[in-house]
PDB file of N, CA and C in Angstrom:
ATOM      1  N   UNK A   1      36.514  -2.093  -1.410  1.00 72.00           N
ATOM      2  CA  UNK A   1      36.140  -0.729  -1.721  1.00 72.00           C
ATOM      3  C   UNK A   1      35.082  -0.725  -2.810  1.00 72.00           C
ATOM      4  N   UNK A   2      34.271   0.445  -2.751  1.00 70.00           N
ATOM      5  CA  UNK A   2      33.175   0.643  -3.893  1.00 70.00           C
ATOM      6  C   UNK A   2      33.580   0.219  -5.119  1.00 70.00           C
ATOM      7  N   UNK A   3      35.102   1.105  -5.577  1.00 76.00           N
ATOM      8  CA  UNK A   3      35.552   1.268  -6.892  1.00 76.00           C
ATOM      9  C   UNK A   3      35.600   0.012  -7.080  1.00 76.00           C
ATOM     10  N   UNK A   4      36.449  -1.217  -6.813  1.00 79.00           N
ATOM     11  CA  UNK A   4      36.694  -2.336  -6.755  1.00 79.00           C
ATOM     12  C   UNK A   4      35.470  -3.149  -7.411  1.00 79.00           C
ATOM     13  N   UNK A   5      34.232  -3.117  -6.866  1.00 74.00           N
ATOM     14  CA  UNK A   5      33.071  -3.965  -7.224  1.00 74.00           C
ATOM     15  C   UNK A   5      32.139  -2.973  -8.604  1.00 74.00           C
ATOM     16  N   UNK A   6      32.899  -1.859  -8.685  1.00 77.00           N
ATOM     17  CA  UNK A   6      32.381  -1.114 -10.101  1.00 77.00           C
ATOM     18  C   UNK A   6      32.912  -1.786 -11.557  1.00 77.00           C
ATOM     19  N   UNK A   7      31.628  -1.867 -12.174  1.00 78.00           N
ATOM     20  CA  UNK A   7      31.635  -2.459 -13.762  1.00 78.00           C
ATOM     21  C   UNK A   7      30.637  -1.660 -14.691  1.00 78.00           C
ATOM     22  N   UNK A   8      31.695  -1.841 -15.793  1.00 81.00           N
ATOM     23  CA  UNK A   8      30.862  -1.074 -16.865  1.00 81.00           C
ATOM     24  C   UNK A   8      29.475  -1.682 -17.344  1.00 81.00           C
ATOM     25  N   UNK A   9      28.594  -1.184 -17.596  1.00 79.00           N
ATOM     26  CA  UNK A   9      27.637  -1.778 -17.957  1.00 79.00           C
ATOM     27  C   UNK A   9      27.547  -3.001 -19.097  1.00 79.00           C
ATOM     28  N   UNK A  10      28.323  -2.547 -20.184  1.00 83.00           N
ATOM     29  CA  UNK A  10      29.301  -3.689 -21.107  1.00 83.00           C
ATOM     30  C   UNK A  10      29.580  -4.692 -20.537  1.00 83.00           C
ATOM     31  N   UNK A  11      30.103  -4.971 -19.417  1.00 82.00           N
ATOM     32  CA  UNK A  11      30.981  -5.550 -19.048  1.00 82.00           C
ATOM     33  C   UNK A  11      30.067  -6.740 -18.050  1.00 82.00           C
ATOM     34  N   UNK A  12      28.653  -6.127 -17.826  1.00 79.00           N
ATOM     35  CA  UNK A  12      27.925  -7.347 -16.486  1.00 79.00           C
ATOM     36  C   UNK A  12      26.837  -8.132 -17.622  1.00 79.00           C
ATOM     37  N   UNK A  13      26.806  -9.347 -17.353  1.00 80.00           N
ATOM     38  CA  UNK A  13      25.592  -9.877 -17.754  1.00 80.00           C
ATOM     39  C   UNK A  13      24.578 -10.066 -16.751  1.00 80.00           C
ATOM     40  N   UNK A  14      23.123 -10.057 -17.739  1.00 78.00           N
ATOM     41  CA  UNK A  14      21.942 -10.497 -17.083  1.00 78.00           C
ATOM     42  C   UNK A  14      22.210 -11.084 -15.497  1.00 78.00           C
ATOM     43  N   UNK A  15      21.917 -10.866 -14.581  1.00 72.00           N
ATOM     44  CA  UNK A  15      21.924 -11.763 -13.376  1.00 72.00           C
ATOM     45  C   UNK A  15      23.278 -11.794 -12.683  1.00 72.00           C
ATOM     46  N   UNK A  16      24.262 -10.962 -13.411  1.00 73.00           N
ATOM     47  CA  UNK A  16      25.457 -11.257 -12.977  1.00 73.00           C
ATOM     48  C   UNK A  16      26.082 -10.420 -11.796  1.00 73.00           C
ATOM     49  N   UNK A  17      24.947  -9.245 -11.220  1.00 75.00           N
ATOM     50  CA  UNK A  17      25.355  -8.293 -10.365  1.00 75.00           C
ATOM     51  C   UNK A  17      24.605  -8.400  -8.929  1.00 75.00           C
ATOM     52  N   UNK A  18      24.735  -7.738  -8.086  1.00 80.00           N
ATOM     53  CA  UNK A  18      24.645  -8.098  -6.883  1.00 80.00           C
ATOM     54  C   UNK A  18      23.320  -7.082  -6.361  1.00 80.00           C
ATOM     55  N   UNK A  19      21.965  -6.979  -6.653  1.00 81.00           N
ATOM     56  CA  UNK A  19      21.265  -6.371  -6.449  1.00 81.00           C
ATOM     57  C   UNK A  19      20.830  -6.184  -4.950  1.00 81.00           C
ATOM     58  N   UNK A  20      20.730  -7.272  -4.043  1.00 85.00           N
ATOM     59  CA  UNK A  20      21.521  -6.280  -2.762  1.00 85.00           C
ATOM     60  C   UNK A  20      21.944  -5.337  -2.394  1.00 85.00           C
ATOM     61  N   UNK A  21      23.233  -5.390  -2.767  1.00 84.00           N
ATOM     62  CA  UNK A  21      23.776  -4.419  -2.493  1.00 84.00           C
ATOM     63  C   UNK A  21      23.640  -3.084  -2.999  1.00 84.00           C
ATOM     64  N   UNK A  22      23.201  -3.222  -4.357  1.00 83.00           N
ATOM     65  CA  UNK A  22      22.898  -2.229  -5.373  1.00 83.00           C
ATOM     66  C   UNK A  22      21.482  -1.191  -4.497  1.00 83.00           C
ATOM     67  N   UNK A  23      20.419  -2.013  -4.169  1.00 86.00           N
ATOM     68  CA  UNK A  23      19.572  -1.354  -3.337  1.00 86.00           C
ATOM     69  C   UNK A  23      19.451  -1.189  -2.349  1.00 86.00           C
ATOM     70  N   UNK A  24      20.351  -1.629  -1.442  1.00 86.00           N
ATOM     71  CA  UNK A  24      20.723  -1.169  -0.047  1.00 86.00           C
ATOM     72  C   UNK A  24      22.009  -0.230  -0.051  1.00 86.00           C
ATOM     73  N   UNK A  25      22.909   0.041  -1.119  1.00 86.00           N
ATOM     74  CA  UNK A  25      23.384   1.282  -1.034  1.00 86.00           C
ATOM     75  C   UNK A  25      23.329   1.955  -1.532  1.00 86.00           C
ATOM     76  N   UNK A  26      22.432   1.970  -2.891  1.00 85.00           N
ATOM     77  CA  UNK A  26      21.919   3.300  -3.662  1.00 85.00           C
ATOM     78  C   UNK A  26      20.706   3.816  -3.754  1.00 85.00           C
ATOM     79  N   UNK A  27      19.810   2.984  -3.998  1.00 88.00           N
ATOM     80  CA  UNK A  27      18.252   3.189  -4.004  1.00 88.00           C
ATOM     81  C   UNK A  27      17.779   3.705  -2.653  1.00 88.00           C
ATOM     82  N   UNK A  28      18.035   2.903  -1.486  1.00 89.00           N
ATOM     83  CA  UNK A  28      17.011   2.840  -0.063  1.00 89.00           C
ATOM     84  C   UNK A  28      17.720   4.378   0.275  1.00 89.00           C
ATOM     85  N   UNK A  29      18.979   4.772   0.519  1.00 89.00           N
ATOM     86  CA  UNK A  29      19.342   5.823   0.778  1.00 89.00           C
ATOM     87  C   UNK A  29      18.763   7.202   0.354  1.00 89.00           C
ATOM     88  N   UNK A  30      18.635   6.821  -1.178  1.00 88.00           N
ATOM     89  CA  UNK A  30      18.233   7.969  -1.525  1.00 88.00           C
ATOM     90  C   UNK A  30      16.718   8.483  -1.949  1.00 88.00           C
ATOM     91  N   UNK A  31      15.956   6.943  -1.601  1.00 89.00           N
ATOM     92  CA  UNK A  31      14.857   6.752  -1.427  1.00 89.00           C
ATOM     93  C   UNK A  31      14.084   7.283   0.062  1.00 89.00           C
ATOM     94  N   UNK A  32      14.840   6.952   0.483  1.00 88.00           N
ATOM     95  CA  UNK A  32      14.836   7.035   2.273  1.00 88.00           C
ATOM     96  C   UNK A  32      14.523   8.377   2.482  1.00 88.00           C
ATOM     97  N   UNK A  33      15.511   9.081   1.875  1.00 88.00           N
ATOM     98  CA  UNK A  33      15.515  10.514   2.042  1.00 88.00           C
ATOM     99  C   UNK A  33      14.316  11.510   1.767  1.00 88.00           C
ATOM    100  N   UNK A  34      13.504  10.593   0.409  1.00 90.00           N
ATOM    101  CA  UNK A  34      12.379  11.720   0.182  1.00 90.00           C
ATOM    102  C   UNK A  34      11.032  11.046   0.971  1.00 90.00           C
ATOM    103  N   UNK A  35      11.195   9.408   1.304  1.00 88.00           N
ATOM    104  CA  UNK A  35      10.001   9.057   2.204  1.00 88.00           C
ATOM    105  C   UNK A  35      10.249   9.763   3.675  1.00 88.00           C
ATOM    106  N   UNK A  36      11.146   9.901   4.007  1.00 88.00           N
ATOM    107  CA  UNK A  36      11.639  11.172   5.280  1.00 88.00           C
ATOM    108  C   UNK A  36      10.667  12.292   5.511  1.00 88.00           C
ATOM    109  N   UNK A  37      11.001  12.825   4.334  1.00 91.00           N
ATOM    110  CA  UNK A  37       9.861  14.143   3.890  1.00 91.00           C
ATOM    111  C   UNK A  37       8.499  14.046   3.920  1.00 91.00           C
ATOM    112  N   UNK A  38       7.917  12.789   3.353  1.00 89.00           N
ATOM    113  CA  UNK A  38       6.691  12.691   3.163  1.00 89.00           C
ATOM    114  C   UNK A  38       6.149  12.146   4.915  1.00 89.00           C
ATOM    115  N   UNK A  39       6.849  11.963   5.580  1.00 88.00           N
ATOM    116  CA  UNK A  39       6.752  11.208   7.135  1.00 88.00           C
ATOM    117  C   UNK A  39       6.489  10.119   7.583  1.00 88.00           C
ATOM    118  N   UNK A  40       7.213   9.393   6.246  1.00 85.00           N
ATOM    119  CA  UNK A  40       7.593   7.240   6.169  1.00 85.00           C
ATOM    120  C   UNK A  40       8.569   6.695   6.815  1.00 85.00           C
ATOM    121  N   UNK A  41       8.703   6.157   7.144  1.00 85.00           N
ATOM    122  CA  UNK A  41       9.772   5.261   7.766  1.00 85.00           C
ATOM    123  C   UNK A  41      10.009   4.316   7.123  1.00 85.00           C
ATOM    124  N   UNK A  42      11.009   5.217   6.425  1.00 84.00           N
ATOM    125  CA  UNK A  42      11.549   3.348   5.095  1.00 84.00           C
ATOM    126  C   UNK A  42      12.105   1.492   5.712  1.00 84.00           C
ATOM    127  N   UNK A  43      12.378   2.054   7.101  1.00 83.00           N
ATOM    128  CA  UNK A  43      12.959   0.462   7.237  1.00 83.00           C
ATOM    129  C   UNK A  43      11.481  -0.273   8.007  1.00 83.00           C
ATOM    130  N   UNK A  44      10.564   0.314   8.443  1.00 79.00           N
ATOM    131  CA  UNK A  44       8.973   0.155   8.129  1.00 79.00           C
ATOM    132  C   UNK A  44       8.446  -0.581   7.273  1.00 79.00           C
ATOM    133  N   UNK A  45       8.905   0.176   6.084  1.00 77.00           N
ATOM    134  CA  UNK A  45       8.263   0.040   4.518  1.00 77.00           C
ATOM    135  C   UNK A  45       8.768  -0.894   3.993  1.00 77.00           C
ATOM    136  N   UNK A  46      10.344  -1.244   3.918  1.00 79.00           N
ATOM    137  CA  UNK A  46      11.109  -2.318   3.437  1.00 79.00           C
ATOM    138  C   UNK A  46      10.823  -3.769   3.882  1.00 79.00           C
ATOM    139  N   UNK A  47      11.056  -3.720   5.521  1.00 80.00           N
ATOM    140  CA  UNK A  47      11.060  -4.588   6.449  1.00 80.00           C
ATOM    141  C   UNK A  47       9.794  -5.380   6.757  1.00 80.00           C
ATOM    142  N   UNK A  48       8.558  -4.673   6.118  1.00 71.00           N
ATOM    143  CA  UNK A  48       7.308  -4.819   6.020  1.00 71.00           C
ATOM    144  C   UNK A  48       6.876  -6.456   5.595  1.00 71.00           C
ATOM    145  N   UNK A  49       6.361  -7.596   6.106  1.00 67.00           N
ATOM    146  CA  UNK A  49       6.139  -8.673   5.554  1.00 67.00           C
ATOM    147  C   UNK A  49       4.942  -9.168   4.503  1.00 67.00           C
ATOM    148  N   UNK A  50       3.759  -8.237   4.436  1.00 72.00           N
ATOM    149  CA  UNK A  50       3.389  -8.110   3.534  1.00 72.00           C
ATOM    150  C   UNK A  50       3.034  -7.123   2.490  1.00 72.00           C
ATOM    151  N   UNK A  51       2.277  -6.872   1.354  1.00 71.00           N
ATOM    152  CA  UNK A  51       2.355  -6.011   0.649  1.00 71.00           C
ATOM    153  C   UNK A  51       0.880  -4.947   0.508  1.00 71.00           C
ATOM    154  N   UNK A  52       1.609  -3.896   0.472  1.00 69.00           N
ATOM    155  CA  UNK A  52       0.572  -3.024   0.641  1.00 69.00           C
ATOM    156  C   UNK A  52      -0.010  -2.706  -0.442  1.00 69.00           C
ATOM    157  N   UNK A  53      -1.562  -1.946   0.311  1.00 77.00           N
ATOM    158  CA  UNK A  53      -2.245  -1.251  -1.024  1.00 77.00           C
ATOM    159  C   UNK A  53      -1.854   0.355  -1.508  1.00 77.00           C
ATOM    160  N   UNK A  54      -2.291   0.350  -2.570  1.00 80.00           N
ATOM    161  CA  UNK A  54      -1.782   1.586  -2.929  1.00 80.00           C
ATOM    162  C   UNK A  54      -2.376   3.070  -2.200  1.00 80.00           C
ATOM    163  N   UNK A  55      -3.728   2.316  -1.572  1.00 82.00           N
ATOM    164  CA  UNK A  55      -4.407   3.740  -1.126  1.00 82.00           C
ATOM    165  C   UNK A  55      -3.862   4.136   0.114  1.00 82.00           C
ATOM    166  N   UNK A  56      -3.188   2.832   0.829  1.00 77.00           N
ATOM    167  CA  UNK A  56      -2.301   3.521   2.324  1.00 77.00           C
ATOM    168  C   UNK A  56      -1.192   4.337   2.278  1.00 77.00           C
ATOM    169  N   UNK A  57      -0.820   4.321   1.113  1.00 75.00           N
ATOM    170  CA  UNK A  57       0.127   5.465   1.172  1.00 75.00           C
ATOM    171  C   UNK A  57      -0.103   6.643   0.999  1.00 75.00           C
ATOM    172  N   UNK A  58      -1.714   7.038   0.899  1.00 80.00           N
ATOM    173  CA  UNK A  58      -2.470   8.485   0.443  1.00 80.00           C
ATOM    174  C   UNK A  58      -3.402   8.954   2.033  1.00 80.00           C
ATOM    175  N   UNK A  59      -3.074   8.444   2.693  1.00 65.00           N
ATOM    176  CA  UNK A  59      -4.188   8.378   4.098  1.00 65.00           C
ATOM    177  C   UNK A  59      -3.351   9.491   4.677  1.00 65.00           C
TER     178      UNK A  59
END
């Protein structure tokens, strides 16, 4: 369960947390949601193998 893998910030060291998971269930979701709006396709954007310029996201 979520609660289960929850820690106080006190409580994690440097490197000691699972950023994975951290951005595949908090960030991309709610990230997802406003590239939605703008008419992105985040698993596009994520899944993407190389890195983009900044002006393609203004076209």
């Amino acid at each position: 369960r979520i609660r289960d893998r929850a820690k106080l910030p006190e409580e994690v060291k440097e490197g000691e947390y699972d950023a994975e998971y951290y951005i595949n269930n908090q960030v991309l979701p709610a990230v997802g949601k406003i590239f939605e709006v703008l008419g992105y396709d985040i698993d596009g954007i994520v899944n993407k193998k190389e890195q983009s310029k900044l002006e393609s996201f203004f076209k």
